[in-house]
mmCIF file of C-alpha atoms and ligand atoms in Angstrom:
data_model
loop_
_atom_site.group_PDB
_atom_site.id
_atom_site.type_symbol
_atom_site.label_atom_id
_atom_site.label_comp_id
_atom_site.label_asym_id
_atom_site.label_seq_id
_atom_site.Cartn_x
_atom_site.Cartn_y
_atom_site.Cartn_z
ATOM 1 C CA MET A 1 -110.748 155.747 -93.085
ATOM 2 C CA ALA A 2 -109.404 152.399 -91.935
ATOM 3 C CA ILE A 3 -111.462 149.789 -90.194
ATOM 4 C CA ARG A 4 -109.954 148.755 -86.856
ATOM 5 C CA ALA A 5 -112.649 146.640 -85.349
ATOM 6 C CA PHE A 6 -115.225 144.039 -86.430
ATOM 7 C CA VAL A 7 -118.319 143.971 -84.176
ATOM 8 C CA PHE A 8 -120.641 141.119 -84.422
ATOM 9 C CA ASP A 9 -124.253 140.514 -83.494
ATOM 10 C CA LEU A 10 -124.626 137.092 -81.892
ATOM 11 C CA ASP A 11 -127.957 135.551 -82.566
ATOM 12 C CA GLY A 12 -128.116 134.824 -86.355
ATOM 13 C CA VAL A 13 -124.524 135.719 -87.025
ATOM 14 C CA ILE A 14 -122.441 133.599 -84.766
ATOM 15 C CA THR A 15 -124.988 130.997 -83.910
ATOM 16 C CA ASP A 16 -128.596 130.337 -84.949
ATOM 17 C CA THR A 17 -130.708 130.819 -81.796
ATOM 18 C CA ALA A 18 -133.816 132.061 -83.541
ATOM 19 C CA GLU A 19 -135.302 128.590 -83.447
ATOM 20 C CA TYR A 20 -134.879 128.440 -79.695
ATOM 21 C CA HIS A 21 -136.400 131.856 -79.220
ATOM 22 C CA TYR A 22 -139.317 130.699 -81.379
ATOM 23 C CA ARG A 23 -139.884 127.590 -79.389
ATOM 24 C CA ALA A 24 -139.665 129.431 -76.126
ATOM 25 C CA TRP A 25 -142.225 132.068 -77.221
ATOM 26 C CA LYS A 26 -144.433 129.467 -78.830
ATOM 27 C CA ARG A 27 -144.564 127.453 -75.536
ATOM 28 C CA LEU A 28 -145.682 130.637 -73.673
ATOM 29 C CA ALA A 29 -148.069 131.609 -76.465
ATOM 30 C CA ASP A 30 -149.682 128.164 -76.568
ATOM 31 C CA ASP A 31 -150.021 128.098 -72.714
ATOM 32 C CA GLU A 32 -151.730 131.480 -72.803
ATOM 33 C CA ARG A 33 -153.708 130.670 -75.932
ATOM 34 C CA ILE A 34 -152.257 133.527 -78.049
ATOM 35 C CA PRO A 35 -151.778 132.737 -81.714
ATOM 36 C CA PHE A 36 -148.152 132.758 -82.685
ATOM 37 C CA THR A 37 -146.606 131.471 -85.875
ATOM 38 C CA ARG A 38 -143.015 131.215 -87.349
ATOM 39 C CA GLU A 39 -143.750 134.230 -89.486
ATOM 40 C CA ASP A 40 -144.604 136.159 -86.314
ATOM 41 C CA ASN A 41 -141.291 135.048 -84.902
ATOM 42 C CA ASP A 42 -139.489 136.437 -87.966
ATOM 43 C CA ALA A 43 -140.540 139.932 -86.874
ATOM 44 C CA LEU A 44 -138.863 139.426 -83.496
ATOM 45 C CA ARG A 45 -135.368 138.951 -85.010
ATOM 46 C CA GLY A 46 -132.911 141.300 -83.281
ATOM 47 C CA VAL A 47 -135.754 142.706 -81.140
ATOM 48 C CA SER A 48 -135.407 142.954 -77.292
ATOM 49 C CA ARG A 49 -137.191 140.539 -75.021
ATOM 50 C CA GLN A 50 -139.570 143.235 -73.696
ATOM 51 C CA GLU A 51 -140.429 144.573 -77.229
ATOM 52 C CA SER A 52 -140.822 140.967 -78.494
ATOM 53 C CA LEU A 53 -143.569 140.439 -75.809
ATOM 54 C CA SER A 54 -145.296 143.637 -76.997
ATOM 55 C CA ARG A 55 -145.244 142.370 -80.586
ATOM 56 C CA LEU A 56 -146.475 138.999 -79.557
ATOM 57 C CA LEU A 57 -149.413 140.608 -77.716
ATOM 58 C CA LYS A 58 -150.421 142.636 -80.893
ATOM 59 C CA GLY A 59 -151.674 145.574 -79.090
ATOM 60 C CA ARG A 60 -153.466 143.611 -76.266
ATOM 61 C CA SER A 61 -152.532 145.013 -72.878
ATOM 62 C CA ILE A 62 -151.661 143.006 -69.722
ATOM 63 C CA SER A 63 -150.603 144.254 -66.264
ATOM 64 C CA GLU A 64 -146.899 144.853 -65.537
ATOM 65 C CA SER A 65 -146.685 142.100 -63.086
ATOM 66 C CA LEU A 66 -148.252 139.554 -65.474
ATOM 67 C CA ALA A 67 -145.811 140.837 -68.234
ATOM 68 C CA GLN A 68 -142.904 140.201 -65.923
ATOM 69 C CA GLU A 69 -144.100 136.658 -65.144
ATOM 70 C CA TRP A 70 -144.472 135.912 -68.817
ATOM 71 C CA LEU A 71 -141.016 137.333 -69.673
ATOM 72 C CA ALA A 72 -139.472 135.241 -66.963
ATOM 73 C CA ARG A 73 -141.308 132.156 -68.059
ATOM 74 C CA LYS A 74 -140.201 132.616 -71.748
ATOM 75 C CA ASN A 75 -136.642 133.035 -70.564
ATOM 76 C CA ALA A 76 -136.759 129.913 -68.422
ATOM 77 C CA HIS A 77 -137.967 127.920 -71.605
ATOM 78 C CA TYR A 78 -135.142 129.583 -73.671
ATOM 79 C CA LEU A 79 -132.519 128.769 -70.982
ATOM 80 C CA GLU A 80 -133.612 125.133 -71.030
ATOM 81 C CA TYR A 81 -132.918 125.029 -74.962
ATOM 82 C CA ILE A 82 -129.599 126.919 -74.831
ATOM 83 C CA ASN A 83 -128.126 124.877 -72.125
ATOM 84 C CA GLN A 84 -127.737 122.205 -74.870
ATOM 85 C CA LEU A 85 -125.585 124.475 -77.071
ATOM 86 C CA SER A 86 -121.963 123.450 -77.707
ATOM 87 C CA PRO A 87 -119.137 124.617 -79.902
ATOM 88 C CA GLN A 88 -120.685 122.585 -82.783
ATOM 89 C CA ASP A 89 -123.445 125.160 -82.852
ATOM 90 C CA ARG A 90 -121.223 127.836 -84.152
ATOM 91 C CA LEU A 91 -122.534 128.769 -87.628
ATOM 92 C CA PRO A 92 -120.385 127.462 -90.503
ATOM 93 C CA GLY A 93 -117.329 129.506 -91.164
ATOM 94 C CA VAL A 94 -117.438 131.407 -87.782
ATOM 95 C CA THR A 95 -114.288 129.899 -86.232
ATOM 96 C CA ALA A 96 -112.037 130.452 -89.297
ATOM 97 C CA PHE A 97 -113.508 134.070 -89.798
ATOM 98 C CA LEU A 98 -112.822 135.057 -86.205
ATOM 99 C CA ASN A 99 -109.275 133.650 -86.511
ATOM 100 C CA ALA A 100 -108.648 135.474 -89.646
ATOM 101 C CA THR A 101 -109.979 138.759 -88.251
ATOM 102 C CA ARG A 102 -107.661 138.354 -85.200
ATOM 103 C CA GLY A 103 -104.787 137.424 -87.567
ATOM 104 C CA ALA A 104 -105.392 140.700 -89.612
ATOM 105 C CA GLY A 105 -104.859 142.686 -86.370
ATOM 106 C CA LEU A 106 -108.354 143.826 -85.967
ATOM 107 C CA LYS A 107 -110.234 144.074 -82.644
ATOM 108 C CA LEU A 108 -113.346 142.006 -82.019
ATOM 109 C CA GLY A 109 -116.460 142.897 -80.271
ATOM 110 C CA ILE A 110 -119.996 141.530 -79.770
ATOM 111 C CA ALA A 111 -122.968 143.783 -79.711
ATOM 112 C CA SER A 112 -126.110 141.503 -78.818
ATOM 113 C CA ALA A 113 -129.480 142.569 -77.698
ATOM 114 C CA SER A 114 -129.556 139.330 -75.558
ATOM 115 C CA LYS A 115 -129.283 139.276 -71.892
ATOM 116 C CA ASN A 116 -128.087 135.671 -72.355
ATOM 117 C CA ALA A 117 -125.228 136.551 -74.667
ATOM 118 C CA ARG A 118 -122.460 135.663 -72.245
ATOM 119 C CA LEU A 119 -124.077 132.292 -71.575
ATOM 120 C CA VAL A 120 -124.523 131.570 -75.206
ATOM 121 C CA LEU A 121 -120.875 132.484 -75.817
ATOM 122 C CA ASP A 122 -119.746 130.374 -72.962
ATOM 123 C CA ARG A 123 -121.570 127.419 -74.399
ATOM 124 C CA LEU A 124 -120.050 127.945 -77.788
ATOM 125 C CA GLY A 125 -116.638 128.134 -76.265
ATOM 126 C CA LEU A 126 -116.135 131.718 -77.733
ATOM 127 C CA THR A 127 -116.193 134.130 -74.664
ATOM 128 C CA GLY A 128 -112.414 134.628 -74.751
ATOM 129 C CA ARG A 129 -112.214 135.360 -78.356
ATOM 130 C CA PHE A 130 -113.793 138.809 -78.062
ATOM 131 C CA ASP A 131 -112.160 142.032 -76.585
ATOM 132 C CA VAL A 132 -115.512 143.351 -75.618
ATOM 133 C CA ILE A 133 -118.909 141.836 -75.038
ATOM 134 C CA GLY A 134 -121.937 144.189 -75.130
ATOM 135 C CA ASN A 135 -125.241 142.488 -74.299
ATOM 136 C CA GLY A 136 -128.829 143.249 -73.283
ATOM 137 C CA HIS A 137 -127.595 144.564 -69.898
ATOM 138 C CA SER A 138 -125.119 147.064 -71.366
ATOM 139 C CA VAL A 139 -127.398 149.986 -72.305
ATOM 140 C CA ALA A 140 -131.018 151.020 -71.565
ATOM 141 C CA ASN A 141 -132.129 151.746 -75.154
ATOM 142 C CA PRO A 142 -132.174 148.576 -77.275
ATOM 143 C CA LYS A 143 -131.622 148.291 -81.005
ATOM 144 C CA PRO A 144 -132.614 150.115 -83.333
ATOM 145 C CA ALA A 145 -131.208 152.817 -80.987
ATOM 146 C CA PRO A 146 -127.416 153.278 -81.653
ATOM 147 C CA ASP A 147 -126.541 153.088 -77.979
ATOM 148 C CA LEU A 148 -125.184 149.510 -77.845
ATOM 149 C CA PHE A 149 -122.804 150.029 -80.933
ATOM 150 C CA LEU A 150 -121.592 153.265 -79.251
ATOM 151 C CA TRP A 151 -121.043 151.416 -75.994
ATOM 152 C CA VAL A 152 -119.038 148.664 -77.660
ATOM 153 C CA ALA A 153 -116.985 151.186 -79.744
ATOM 154 C CA GLU A 154 -116.110 153.061 -76.625
ATOM 155 C CA ALA A 155 -115.157 150.014 -74.726
ATOM 156 C CA LEU A 156 -113.017 148.887 -77.705
ATOM 157 C CA GLN A 157 -111.503 152.320 -77.804
ATOM 158 C CA VAL A 158 -112.142 152.443 -81.635
ATOM 159 C CA PRO A 159 -114.383 155.138 -83.054
ATOM 160 C CA ALA A 160 -117.716 153.747 -84.369
ATOM 161 C CA SER A 161 -116.757 155.044 -87.801
ATOM 162 C CA GLU A 162 -113.815 152.691 -87.840
ATOM 163 C CA SER A 163 -115.918 149.708 -86.855
ATOM 164 C CA LEU A 164 -117.603 147.230 -89.214
ATOM 165 C CA VAL A 165 -120.761 145.648 -87.851
ATOM 166 C CA PHE A 166 -122.081 142.158 -88.914
ATOM 167 C CA GLU A 167 -125.827 141.863 -88.373
ATOM 168 C CA ASP A 168 -128.697 139.614 -89.592
ATOM 169 C CA ALA A 169 -131.539 141.932 -88.552
ATOM 170 C CA GLU A 170 -132.624 145.322 -90.009
ATOM 171 C CA ALA A 171 -133.113 146.731 -86.558
ATOM 172 C CA GLY A 172 -129.408 145.947 -85.838
ATOM 173 C CA ILE A 173 -128.237 147.494 -89.247
ATOM 174 C CA ASP A 174 -130.260 150.576 -88.544
ATOM 175 C CA ALA A 175 -128.786 150.872 -85.025
ATOM 176 C CA ALA A 176 -125.252 150.446 -86.272
ATOM 177 C CA LYS A 177 -125.662 152.925 -89.093
ATOM 178 C CA CYS A 178 -127.177 155.432 -86.673
ATOM 179 C CA ALA A 179 -124.015 154.946 -84.530
ATOM 180 C CA GLY A 180 -121.850 155.733 -87.546
ATOM 181 C CA CYS A 181 -120.599 152.267 -88.215
ATOM 182 C CA LEU A 182 -120.318 150.566 -91.639
ATOM 183 C CA THR A 183 -122.410 147.390 -91.973
ATOM 184 C CA VAL A 184 -122.518 143.911 -93.324
ATOM 185 C CA GLY A 185 -125.944 142.249 -93.762
ATOM 186 C CA ILE A 186 -125.709 138.487 -92.967
ATOM 187 C CA GLY A 187 -127.907 135.574 -94.084
ATOM 188 C CA LYS A 188 -131.054 135.068 -95.957
ATOM 189 C CA ALA A 189 -133.268 137.578 -93.874
ATOM 190 C CA LYS A 190 -133.999 140.985 -95.454
ATOM 191 C CA VAL A 191 -131.395 143.455 -94.384
ATOM 192 C CA ASN A 192 -131.801 146.014 -97.224
ATOM 193 C CA HIS A 193 -130.113 148.794 -95.413
ATOM 194 C CA ALA A 194 -126.605 147.120 -95.115
ATOM 195 C CA ASP A 195 -123.535 148.601 -96.885
ATOM 196 C CA ILE A 196 -122.708 145.086 -98.201
ATOM 197 C CA TYR A 197 -124.343 141.787 -98.027
ATOM 198 C CA LEU A 198 -123.190 138.219 -97.269
ATOM 199 C CA PRO A 199 -126.182 135.829 -98.072
ATOM 200 C CA ASN A 200 -124.246 132.809 -96.870
ATOM 201 C CA GLY A 201 -123.109 134.379 -93.703
ATOM 202 C CA LEU A 202 -119.510 134.010 -92.657
ATOM 203 C CA GLU A 203 -119.036 130.707 -94.460
ATOM 204 C CA ASN A 204 -116.056 131.137 -96.889
ATOM 205 C CA ALA A 205 -115.951 134.803 -96.056
ATOM 206 C CA ASN A 206 -112.627 136.598 -95.776
ATOM 207 C CA PRO A 207 -111.928 139.749 -93.810
ATOM 208 C CA ALA A 208 -109.473 141.234 -96.304
ATOM 209 C CA ALA A 209 -112.001 140.580 -99.219
ATOM 210 C CA ILE A 210 -114.678 142.322 -97.300
ATOM 211 C CA LEU A 211 -112.580 145.342 -96.529
ATOM 212 C CA SER A 212 -111.550 145.602 -100.184
ATOM 213 C CA GLN A 213 -115.188 145.424 -101.356
ATOM 214 C CA LEU A 214 -116.094 148.247 -98.903
ATOM 215 C CA GLU A 215 -113.210 150.302 -100.230
ATOM 216 C CA ALA A 216 -114.215 149.651 -103.885
ATOM 217 C CA ASP A 217 -117.842 150.600 -103.133
ATOM 218 C CA ARG A 218 -116.696 153.800 -101.418
ATOM 219 C CA SER A 219 -114.495 154.845 -104.348
ATOM 220 C CA THR A 220 -117.356 154.153 -106.823
ATOM 221 C CA ARG A 221 -119.677 156.287 -104.736
ATOM 222 C CA GLY A 222 -116.985 159.036 -104.645
HETATM 223 C C1 BG6 B 1 -131.588 139.089 -79.920
HETATM 224 C C2 BG6 B 1 -132.568 138.096 -80.617
HETATM 225 O O1 BG6 B 1 -130.340 138.815 -80.245
HETATM 226 O O2 BG6 B 1 -131.807 139.068 -78.516
HETATM 227 C C3 BG6 B 1 -133.942 138.337 -80.155
HETATM 228 O O3 BG6 B 1 -132.341 138.160 -82.067
HETATM 229 C C4 BG6 B 1 -134.077 138.301 -78.735
HETATM 230 O O4 BG6 B 1 -134.739 137.302 -80.778
HETATM 231 C C5 BG6 B 1 -133.176 139.285 -78.129
HETATM 232 O O5 BG6 B 1 -135.473 138.571 -78.285
HETATM 233 C C6 BG6 B 1 -133.217 139.318 -76.582
HETATM 234 O O6 BG6 B 1 -132.686 138.009 -76.133
HETATM 235 P P1 BG6 B 1 -132.839 137.639 -74.619
HETATM 236 O O7 BG6 B 1 -131.837 136.415 -74.480
HETATM 237 O O8 BG6 B 1 -132.380 138.713 -73.681
HETATM 238 O O9 BG6 B 1 -134.300 137.246 -74.303
HETATM 239 MG MG1 MG B 2 -129.334 138.861 -84.706
#
């Protein structure tokens, strides 16, 4: 097995938008007098907008039209925040890592649950760096379903089993593994199901070293 593509989640891997998602949900929650803490927000990492609202409501039900209005309002708040993003908001090491990946002859893809992924990549000045951008509009079933990773693999014309996925959320790791990809867990969040783990994200990471580590782990496991 040779890895031919690196596929990146966006939020928490390429840039840290979790704070903006938090502020946008918090504004909505405060306006609607729903308790919502930073810990509650941690449970929304990698989760679609719709599912995030269900978790925020903690079992309380609201009408479909009200849900749509709240989702739109949350997104309007979020757009306000991300309009201020710039290339300086790339996480440390991202630019060098993407260059090294391209230099190693690998394909590059994005697999993000966000419907705003293209806008975020535009603001970061990174849209043109990726061969394929899968986002919250690409498939019907969000992570942890494997659909988005399968969609990206097909668009890249690389089998999922030859793709290595970089993810900061367990829902994303589970989705990628279910699609048949190998996985790298990123950052401080708990991603216990990943094949390998980079606690400092892409800072000082090296594509060749990651591929060697995967190969070494595979031969140890037999
Ligand atoms: C994921 C984020 O990437 O995208 C989640 O980790 C977010 O926090 C999800 O809810 C959907 O994003 P958006 O931009 O479509 O609301
Ligand atoms: Mg993420």
